[in-house]
Amino acid sequence: MREGNEGHHTPDRDDDPRRAAGVGEGMPSDSTADPARMGTTLGIEADAAVAAGTVGETKRLAVNVLAGGGVNVIKILLQLVMLPLMAHLLGPVEFGIYALALPTVAFFMTLADGGLGASLARESLDSRDVWSTAFWLIMAVGIGLTVAMTGWGIVLAWLSQEPRVKGVMALLSLSFLFVTISVVPSARLTRDRRLAMISVADLAGNLVGAAVGVALAASGAGAMSLAAQYATLSLVRACVLNAVAFMRPSLVFRISILKSHLSTGSSLMSSRLVEFAGRLVENLVFGRLFGPAALGTYTFANQVPRFVCEAASGPLWGALYAYALREDDEQIRQTHAKLVYLLALLLAPVALLAAATGPGLIYLILGPTWEEAGKVMAVLIPFYALNVIATLSGAVLLARGAGWAIFWLLLFLVVGRTVAVLPGPWVGSVGVAWWIGLAQVVYTVLTLVVLARNGMPSTNRFVRGIRGPFAAALVAGLGCYAVVYSAPTDITRISLALIVGAGIYVLLLILLEGSRLRDDVAGMMRLIRR
């Protein structure tokens, strides 16, 4: 394990397969034993142990990815059901009251764990004083945010002249306590690479929260039902995580032993705040240049590809981070390359086929006022796909203690996106989308450069991982576009185009990547059988 920060205690590798196999320990005391034979036997046993350990960790990685991906799909479907259902039960007025509280919750939630959650996963479980100190610090932050948000709710109710906001904010503020009490068990599960249990906790929280929200909305609770849904989600998640990974903290608080974690946590918090502020500034500049109506279409055009791409990449990022915490460099490189390839296989066809059919679908569903959003989205979504694939490198950087490198990369992207908006009056919103795409390509290149400078050169593997899927998807997208070109809003033509595009993608992928796909499928089947 590499911490990557000066002054941080580097714990022993308690998960080394060779140590688990007893190599170098319990040596026979018989002096007549044949040293050559003994060495050969131990070497075979060690190699077998390493192979078994590698298979076990790879299987756990696969389980984590599948669990996270499956839960993400269920959460997306649940949101698609809940949004219209709650809108029907509550109406726009109650949603408006909840919307008053939402920006404050979103902002404070970036500060909830102090950035310590991910960093703690790098700490040995034997460092009890570190974990205890982190627990008390995080709980203090949670209590402070709860009090601050409750107080701000009183002020916001007075400013908005909507007294019910006070109750909504008070209920939502409890979520910060539940979130912070989940940080330590979540970090422990991440260190143990038991991310599937975190996915189970997320699923349980979402399902119970949805049930509570619907029941309260149906009984006339109004905006409080939305707040109760969010608070219940956080409570149930906290209960599940603590039930499986609770650690009773000692009465110890020594802030000095958290030095490296506070540095990494500060970098993560800074990254979140930069991204949060960057979106606000980018939207502000775009709104000033194009007006509020165009800003609405631009925001929609960004939200759709961001949501799709991040939903697919999230489980892979978390699984790669947990894996990279304790594996050697070559294993990390191989796993990173495999996950890049997997994510490219998933996102490339979605992005290129959506670019071909998305404008027509948006026009068909939302009407002509949203036509520009479809055009902007068609340009943005392939670049978003490339961007989130490159962002997988961030999991490796964070595992190596390079949190501030992630911050500077993200700062570049935020500034680049904002600068890309400035030529808007001359190039239009679609032109802005192309400039943003250029900024994302440069971000991808810089990410690979930074990864190489941190001892993990992977540019060639990254290119090999994306070129086949993106080449096949590009041709498929062109074929799809050729089918819908003459009737882009005809649902029958769109359906036919998607079928044709998917067929072209699969066929070309087999031609370009057939042997690699067969090897990957065979490897996965062997993994499942074991």
XYZ file of C-alpha atoms in Angstrom:
530
model
C 0.000 0.000 0.000
C 1.239 3.437 -0.925
C -0.021 6.441 0.917
C 1.782 9.054 -1.163
C 1.814 11.723 1.560
C 4.769 12.633 3.709
C 4.339 12.153 7.403
C 1.724 9.457 6.977
C 2.239 6.083 8.580
C 2.497 3.394 5.928
C 0.814 0.283 7.306
C 2.040 -3.203 6.580
C 0.562 -5.145 3.686
C -1.651 -7.372 5.801
C -3.337 -8.749 2.695
C -0.225 -10.022 0.885
C -1.115 -13.492 -0.530
C 2.387 -14.687 0.142
C 2.132 -13.791 3.811
C -1.308 -15.404 3.988
C 0.198 -18.567 2.557
C 2.865 -18.594 5.290
C 5.816 -18.220 2.945
C 8.941 -17.538 5.011
C 7.208 -18.546 8.224
C 6.992 -21.932 9.938
C 10.102 -23.271 8.181
C 10.918 -26.927 8.936
C 13.524 -27.412 11.642
C 14.858 -30.644 10.142
C 18.381 -29.847 9.018
C 18.383 -32.814 6.669
C 15.659 -31.339 4.510
C 16.662 -30.833 0.871
C 17.005 -27.033 0.436
C 16.451 -27.192 -3.324
C 13.353 -29.309 -2.971
C 12.092 -27.161 -0.113
C 12.595 -24.004 -2.184
C 10.806 -25.526 -5.167
C 7.884 -26.662 -3.037
C 7.526 -23.317 -1.326
C 7.797 -21.538 -4.669
C 4.977 -23.642 -6.116
C 2.832 -23.037 -3.033
C 3.544 -19.323 -3.163
C 2.691 -19.106 -6.855
C -0.524 -21.016 -6.228
C -1.406 -18.687 -3.357
C -0.727 -15.623 -5.465
C -2.841 -17.015 -8.305
C -5.681 -17.858 -5.915
C -5.460 -14.418 -4.347
C -5.518 -12.726 -7.751
C -8.572 -14.724 -8.834
C -10.314 -13.929 -5.547
C -9.662 -10.213 -5.832
C -10.696 -10.162 -9.496
C -13.925 -11.950 -8.630
C -14.588 -9.466 -5.836
C -13.948 -6.620 -8.272
C -16.465 -8.137 -10.693
C -19.039 -8.566 -7.924
C -18.570 -4.949 -6.829
C -18.976 -3.674 -10.399
C -22.058 -5.799 -11.087
C -23.678 -4.919 -7.762
C -23.040 -1.213 -8.211
C -24.226 -1.247 -11.805
C -27.360 -3.233 -10.998
C -28.301 -0.951 -8.114
C -27.691 2.102 -10.299
C -30.105 0.747 -12.925
C -32.761 0.156 -10.252
C -32.221 3.661 -8.836
C -32.604 5.206 -12.293
C -35.827 3.283 -12.928
C -37.082 4.253 -9.477
C -36.409 7.926 -10.190
C -38.251 7.680 -13.512
C -41.269 6.351 -11.620
C -41.041 8.634 -8.587
C -40.682 11.953 -10.387
C -44.038 11.925 -12.227
C -45.763 10.136 -9.340
C -44.706 12.690 -6.727
C -45.448 15.530 -9.151
C -48.966 14.147 -9.550
C -49.481 13.734 -5.804
C -48.010 17.081 -4.730
C -48.372 19.629 -7.511
C -46.048 22.499 -8.454
C -46.532 24.570 -5.281
C -45.169 21.876 -2.960
C -42.308 21.151 -5.340
C -41.526 24.868 -5.344
C -41.257 24.924 -1.546
C -38.888 21.969 -1.646
C -36.896 23.626 -4.424
C -36.186 26.571 -2.110
C -34.312 24.235 0.232
C -32.546 22.193 -2.445
C -29.595 24.517 -3.303
C -28.584 24.752 0.360
C -28.732 20.972 0.782
C -26.684 20.423 -2.382
C -24.021 22.870 -1.245
C -23.724 21.640 2.330
C -23.682 18.006 1.219
C -20.350 18.642 -0.542
C -18.928 19.449 2.919
C -20.617 16.662 4.891
C -17.751 14.169 5.213
C -14.957 16.737 5.063
C -13.507 14.723 2.188
C -12.280 12.129 4.696
C -14.421 9.205 3.552
C -12.342 8.205 0.541
C -9.034 8.973 2.250
C -9.803 6.854 5.326
C -10.163 3.785 3.134
C -6.381 3.936 2.686
C -5.763 3.585 6.418
C -4.970 0.294 8.155
C -7.796 -0.999 10.333
C -5.223 -1.463 13.104
C -4.771 2.320 13.364
C -7.592 2.622 15.865
C -6.645 6.097 17.065
C -6.810 7.414 13.494
C -10.252 5.929 12.885
C -11.562 7.162 16.252
C -10.251 10.686 15.750
C -11.773 10.767 12.255
C -15.114 9.569 13.643
C -15.323 12.356 16.228
C -14.219 14.993 13.726
C -16.760 13.907 11.103
C -19.548 13.785 13.672
C -18.656 17.310 14.804
C -18.911 18.467 11.187
C -22.285 16.725 10.828
C -23.689 18.339 13.966
C -22.387 21.738 12.874
C -23.990 21.424 9.435
C -27.280 20.280 10.986
C -27.394 23.321 13.249
C -26.313 25.674 10.446
C -28.925 24.373 8.030
C -31.709 24.534 10.613
C -30.776 28.138 11.361
C -30.600 29.015 7.681
C -34.073 27.506 7.258
C -35.461 30.101 9.671
C -33.769 32.894 7.714
C -34.874 31.480 4.352
C -38.474 31.182 5.542
C -38.406 34.871 6.458
C -36.737 35.933 3.196
C -39.053 33.888 1.000
C -42.135 34.633 3.089
C -42.888 30.923 3.030
C -43.026 29.686 6.657
C -43.222 26.005 5.692
C -39.651 26.120 4.383
C -38.490 26.175 8.012
C -39.903 22.713 8.729
C -38.635 21.282 5.457
C -35.111 22.534 6.164
C -35.201 21.244 9.757
C -36.144 17.760 8.567
C -33.570 17.783 5.779
C -30.877 18.888 8.225
C -31.128 15.516 9.985
C -29.751 13.946 6.815
C -26.339 15.405 7.604
C -26.176 13.456 10.853
C -27.127 10.249 9.067
C -24.652 10.877 6.251
C -21.750 11.616 8.575
C -22.411 8.595 10.763
C -22.151 6.499 7.587
C -18.691 7.744 6.600
C -16.539 5.481 8.807
C -18.363 2.187 8.080
C -18.432 3.058 4.380
C -14.673 3.676 4.427
C -14.080 0.371 6.248
C -16.152 -1.507 3.669
C -14.271 0.209 0.858
C -10.950 -0.789 2.389
C -12.189 -4.382 2.659
C -13.434 -4.114 -0.961
C -16.981 -4.951 0.110
C -18.591 -2.345 -2.093
C -21.495 -4.666 -2.844
C -22.705 -4.104 0.720
C -22.601 -0.335 0.153
C -24.745 -0.893 -2.942
C -27.205 -2.922 -0.858
C -27.398 -0.071 1.661
C -28.030 2.436 -1.146
C -30.770 0.264 -2.610
C -32.469 -0.275 0.749
C -32.375 3.450 1.483
C -33.842 4.380 -1.884
C -36.637 1.824 -1.716
C -37.686 2.612 1.863
C -37.326 6.356 1.271
C -39.520 6.141 -1.825
C -42.190 4.199 0.078
C -42.198 6.736 2.911
C -42.324 9.655 0.484
C -45.270 8.257 -1.471
C -47.192 7.347 1.701
C -46.756 10.841 3.172
C -47.553 12.551 -0.128
C -50.745 10.526 -0.467
C -51.748 11.509 3.069
C -51.355 15.221 2.326
C -47.959 15.967 3.907
C -46.965 18.175 0.966
C -43.333 19.248 0.625
C -42.495 17.527 3.913
C -42.965 14.187 2.138
C -40.050 14.986 -0.187
C -37.878 15.967 2.757
C -38.916 12.810 4.628
C -38.029 10.709 1.584
C -34.488 12.120 1.522
C -34.014 11.879 5.298
C -35.325 8.298 5.365
C -32.971 7.311 2.559
C -30.004 8.606 4.568
C -31.226 6.989 7.807
C -31.783 3.530 6.324
C -28.435 3.645 4.520
C -26.704 4.603 7.780
C -28.419 1.777 9.671
C -27.409 -0.869 7.113
C -23.792 0.301 6.880
C -23.354 0.469 10.640
C -25.003 -2.902 11.072
C -22.323 -4.565 8.950
C -19.243 -2.401 9.590
C -19.699 -0.484 12.841
C -16.569 0.394 14.783
C -16.966 1.633 18.339
C -14.673 4.653 18.568
C -12.242 5.139 21.392
C -12.261 8.312 23.464
C -9.306 9.630 21.489
C -9.006 12.862 19.533
C -5.587 13.749 18.150
C -5.969 15.909 15.088
C -2.253 15.666 14.282
C -2.525 11.996 13.267
C -5.018 12.941 10.551
C -2.529 15.195 8.772
C -2.326 13.264 5.508
C -6.045 12.474 5.523
C -6.912 16.127 6.037
C -4.673 17.009 3.085
C -6.392 14.473 0.843
C -9.795 15.415 2.224
C -9.098 19.084 1.558
C -8.223 18.278 -2.050
C -11.467 16.334 -2.497
C -13.570 19.059 -0.892
C -11.820 21.656 -3.040
C -12.554 19.574 -6.135
C -16.241 19.338 -5.230
C -16.485 23.054 -4.534
C -14.666 23.921 -7.769
C -17.057 21.739 -9.746
C -20.066 23.218 -7.937
C -18.881 26.797 -8.475
C -17.805 26.042 -12.040
C -21.285 24.968 -13.043
C -22.767 28.095 -11.495
C -20.302 30.393 -13.281
C -20.651 28.570 -16.592
C -24.448 28.852 -16.431
C -24.220 32.498 -15.382
C -21.988 33.382 -18.343
C -24.118 31.399 -20.779
C -27.305 33.001 -19.430
C -25.876 36.496 -19.800
C -24.838 35.810 -23.402
C -27.887 33.880 -24.616
C -30.744 34.638 -22.202
C -32.755 32.492 -19.795
C -34.624 30.430 -22.416
C -31.404 29.339 -24.118
C -29.872 28.638 -20.702
C -32.721 26.239 -19.978
C -32.088 24.244 -23.148
C -28.327 24.323 -22.544
C -28.741 23.037 -18.975
C -30.993 20.219 -20.166
C -28.532 19.316 -22.939
C -25.772 18.990 -20.337
C -27.782 17.139 -17.715
C -28.858 14.253 -19.943
C -25.375 13.089 -21.056
C -23.880 13.800 -17.628
C -26.525 11.695 -15.905
C -26.213 8.779 -18.359
C -22.421 8.709 -18.396
C -21.897 9.177 -14.666
C -24.514 6.536 -13.837
C -22.517 4.038 -15.896
C -19.085 5.074 -14.636
C -19.841 5.439 -10.910
C -19.731 1.726 -9.950
C -16.563 1.179 -11.989
C -14.826 4.158 -10.371
C -15.622 2.985 -6.857
C -14.595 -0.599 -7.581
C -11.310 0.496 -9.181
C -10.492 2.757 -6.239
C -11.066 -0.041 -3.727
C -8.975 -2.412 -5.863
C -6.126 0.085 -6.337
C -5.730 0.653 -2.605
C -3.766 -2.533 -2.013
C -2.705 -4.051 -5.334
C 0.689 -3.762 -7.011
C 1.262 -1.390 -9.926
C 1.046 -3.945 -12.725
C -2.242 -5.370 -11.424
C -3.637 -1.850 -11.193
C -2.549 -1.047 -14.764
C -4.181 -4.202 -16.100
C -7.396 -3.659 -14.174
C -7.561 0.008 -15.159
C -7.149 -0.971 -18.824
C -9.891 -3.612 -18.554
C -12.350 -1.204 -16.934
C -11.555 1.482 -19.526
C -12.355 -1.074 -22.216
C -15.557 -2.182 -20.460
C -16.773 1.389 -20.015
C -15.958 2.189 -23.651
C -17.944 -0.876 -24.747
C -20.947 0.421 -22.791
C -20.794 4.148 -23.422
C -19.498 4.455 -26.988
C -22.608 2.977 -28.663
C -24.967 4.763 -26.282
C -23.268 8.104 -26.978
C -23.049 7.817 -30.765
C -26.522 6.334 -31.269
C -27.983 8.974 -28.929
C -26.188 11.663 -30.926
C -27.862 10.349 -34.089
C -31.400 9.919 -32.758
C -31.507 12.198 -29.698
C -32.407 15.457 -31.485
C -35.400 13.855 -33.174
C -36.578 12.184 -29.973
C -36.314 15.402 -27.974
C -38.239 17.296 -30.663
C -40.882 14.558 -30.744
C -41.335 14.363 -26.964
C -40.787 17.963 -25.828
C -41.763 19.964 -28.912
C -40.035 22.539 -31.117
C -39.029 24.830 -28.237
C -36.458 22.211 -27.188
C -35.021 21.629 -30.657
C -31.776 23.451 -29.857
C -31.256 21.268 -26.761
C -31.240 18.195 -28.972
C -28.574 19.654 -31.256
C -26.344 20.651 -28.337
C -26.773 17.277 -26.660
C -25.838 15.461 -29.882
C -22.479 17.247 -29.866
C -21.823 16.937 -26.132
C -22.647 13.308 -25.373
C -19.689 11.633 -27.181
C -17.301 14.006 -25.402
C -18.975 13.296 -22.053
C -18.457 9.587 -22.688
C -14.752 10.149 -23.362
C -14.522 12.401 -20.306
C -15.931 9.905 -17.802
C -13.778 7.105 -19.223
C -10.712 9.285 -18.614
C -11.998 10.102 -15.133
C -11.485 6.447 -14.134
C -7.821 7.455 -13.834
C -8.862 9.618 -10.886
C -9.565 6.480 -8.853
C -5.960 5.371 -9.323
C -4.609 8.853 -8.564
C -6.624 9.080 -5.353
C -5.532 5.609 -4.248
C -1.935 6.759 -4.702
C -2.516 9.862 -2.568
C -2.571 12.310 -5.498
C -5.800 14.069 -4.557
C -4.470 17.520 -5.395
C -3.622 16.373 -8.920
C -7.331 15.601 -9.359
C -8.160 19.094 -8.103
C -5.888 20.821 -10.638
C -7.204 18.699 -13.487
C -10.768 19.514 -12.536
C -9.940 23.199 -12.184
C -8.539 23.175 -15.720
C -11.724 21.546 -17.030
C -13.961 24.027 -15.206
C -12.000 27.010 -16.533
C -11.868 25.459 -20.002
C -15.640 24.967 -20.099
C -16.261 28.534 -18.971
C -13.839 29.949 -21.552
C -15.545 27.811 -24.206
C -18.797 29.662 -23.561
C -17.308 33.114 -24.268
C -17.333 32.853 -28.115
C -21.048 32.063 -27.886
C -22.342 35.233 -29.629
C -20.245 34.355 -32.698
C -20.508 30.542 -32.827
C -23.922 29.916 -31.262
C -24.835 27.308 -28.655
C -23.863 24.373 -30.894
C -20.476 25.986 -31.481
C -20.063 26.359 -27.719
C -20.736 22.626 -27.387
C -17.873 21.883 -29.809
C -15.496 24.122 -27.833
C -16.538 22.370 -24.609
C -15.833 19.073 -26.328
C -12.341 20.295 -27.181
C -11.776 21.224 -23.521
C -12.829 17.699 -22.500
C -10.424 16.125 -24.992
C -7.556 18.211 -23.597
C -8.632 17.221 -20.075
C -8.451 13.555 -21.103
C -4.903 13.984 -22.447
C -3.763 15.850 -19.335
C -5.269 13.187 -17.093
C -3.220 10.494 -18.807
C -0.077 12.639 -18.551
C -0.612 13.199 -14.819
C -1.283 9.494 -14.310
C 2.017 8.663 -16.028
C 3.884 11.173 -13.876
C 2.517 9.401 -10.820
C 4.158 6.174 -11.884
C 1.251 4.657 -13.812
C 1.881 5.112 -17.562
C -1.260 3.914 -19.339
C -1.696 6.056 -22.466
C -1.158 3.201 -24.923
C -3.514 0.914 -23.008
C -6.100 3.680 -22.810
C -5.996 4.245 -26.578
C -6.184 0.486 -27.250
C -9.136 0.279 -24.887
C -11.259 2.952 -26.561
C -10.314 2.797 -30.247
C -12.250 -0.371 -31.154
C -15.511 0.505 -29.363
C -15.469 4.136 -30.530
C -14.583 3.237 -34.129
C -17.426 0.697 -34.272
C -19.805 3.108 -32.551
C -18.909 5.957 -34.921
C -19.771 3.865 -37.988
C -22.923 2.621 -36.234
C -23.908 6.181 -35.422
C -23.441 7.247 -39.040
C -25.546 4.314 -40.203
C -28.201 5.192 -37.638
C -28.197 8.817 -38.788
C -28.542 7.749 -42.428
C -31.752 5.897 -41.537
C -33.361 8.801 -39.622
C -32.000 11.632 -41.790
C -35.116 12.053 -43.929
C -37.580 11.636 -41.026
C -35.776 12.448 -37.744
C -38.970 12.709 -35.676
C -40.745 9.579 -36.927
C -40.797 7.075 -34.072
C -40.871 4.077 -36.416
C -37.839 5.379 -38.295
C -36.049 6.121 -35.025
C -36.711 2.589 -33.740
C -35.475 1.079 -37.009
C -32.391 3.307 -36.921
C -31.496 2.164 -33.401
C -31.855 -1.486 -34.398
C -29.694 -0.950 -37.496
C -27.112 1.018 -35.496
C -26.931 -1.625 -32.758
C -26.499 -4.359 -35.370
C -23.706 -2.470 -37.112
C -21.966 -1.876 -33.792
C -22.060 -5.530 -32.752
C -20.912 -6.727 -36.182
C -18.012 -4.276 -36.401
C -17.013 -4.941 -32.819
C -16.776 -8.659 -33.543
C -14.669 -7.933 -36.630
C -12.382 -5.460 -34.861
C -12.220 -6.935 -31.360
C -13.384 -10.530 -31.815
C -10.439 -12.302 -30.202
C -10.303 -9.874 -27.307
C -14.032 -10.200 -26.675
C -13.819 -14.002 -26.739
C -10.951 -13.944 -24.245
C -12.821 -11.550 -21.949
C -16.037 -13.582 -22.071
C -14.116 -16.829 -21.444
C -12.296 -15.214 -18.522
C -15.574 -13.981 -17.053
C -17.149 -17.440 -17.337
C -14.158 -19.019 -15.578
C -14.446 -16.389 -12.874
C -18.152 -17.095 -12.344
C -17.587 -20.863 -12.157
C -14.964 -20.374 -9.443
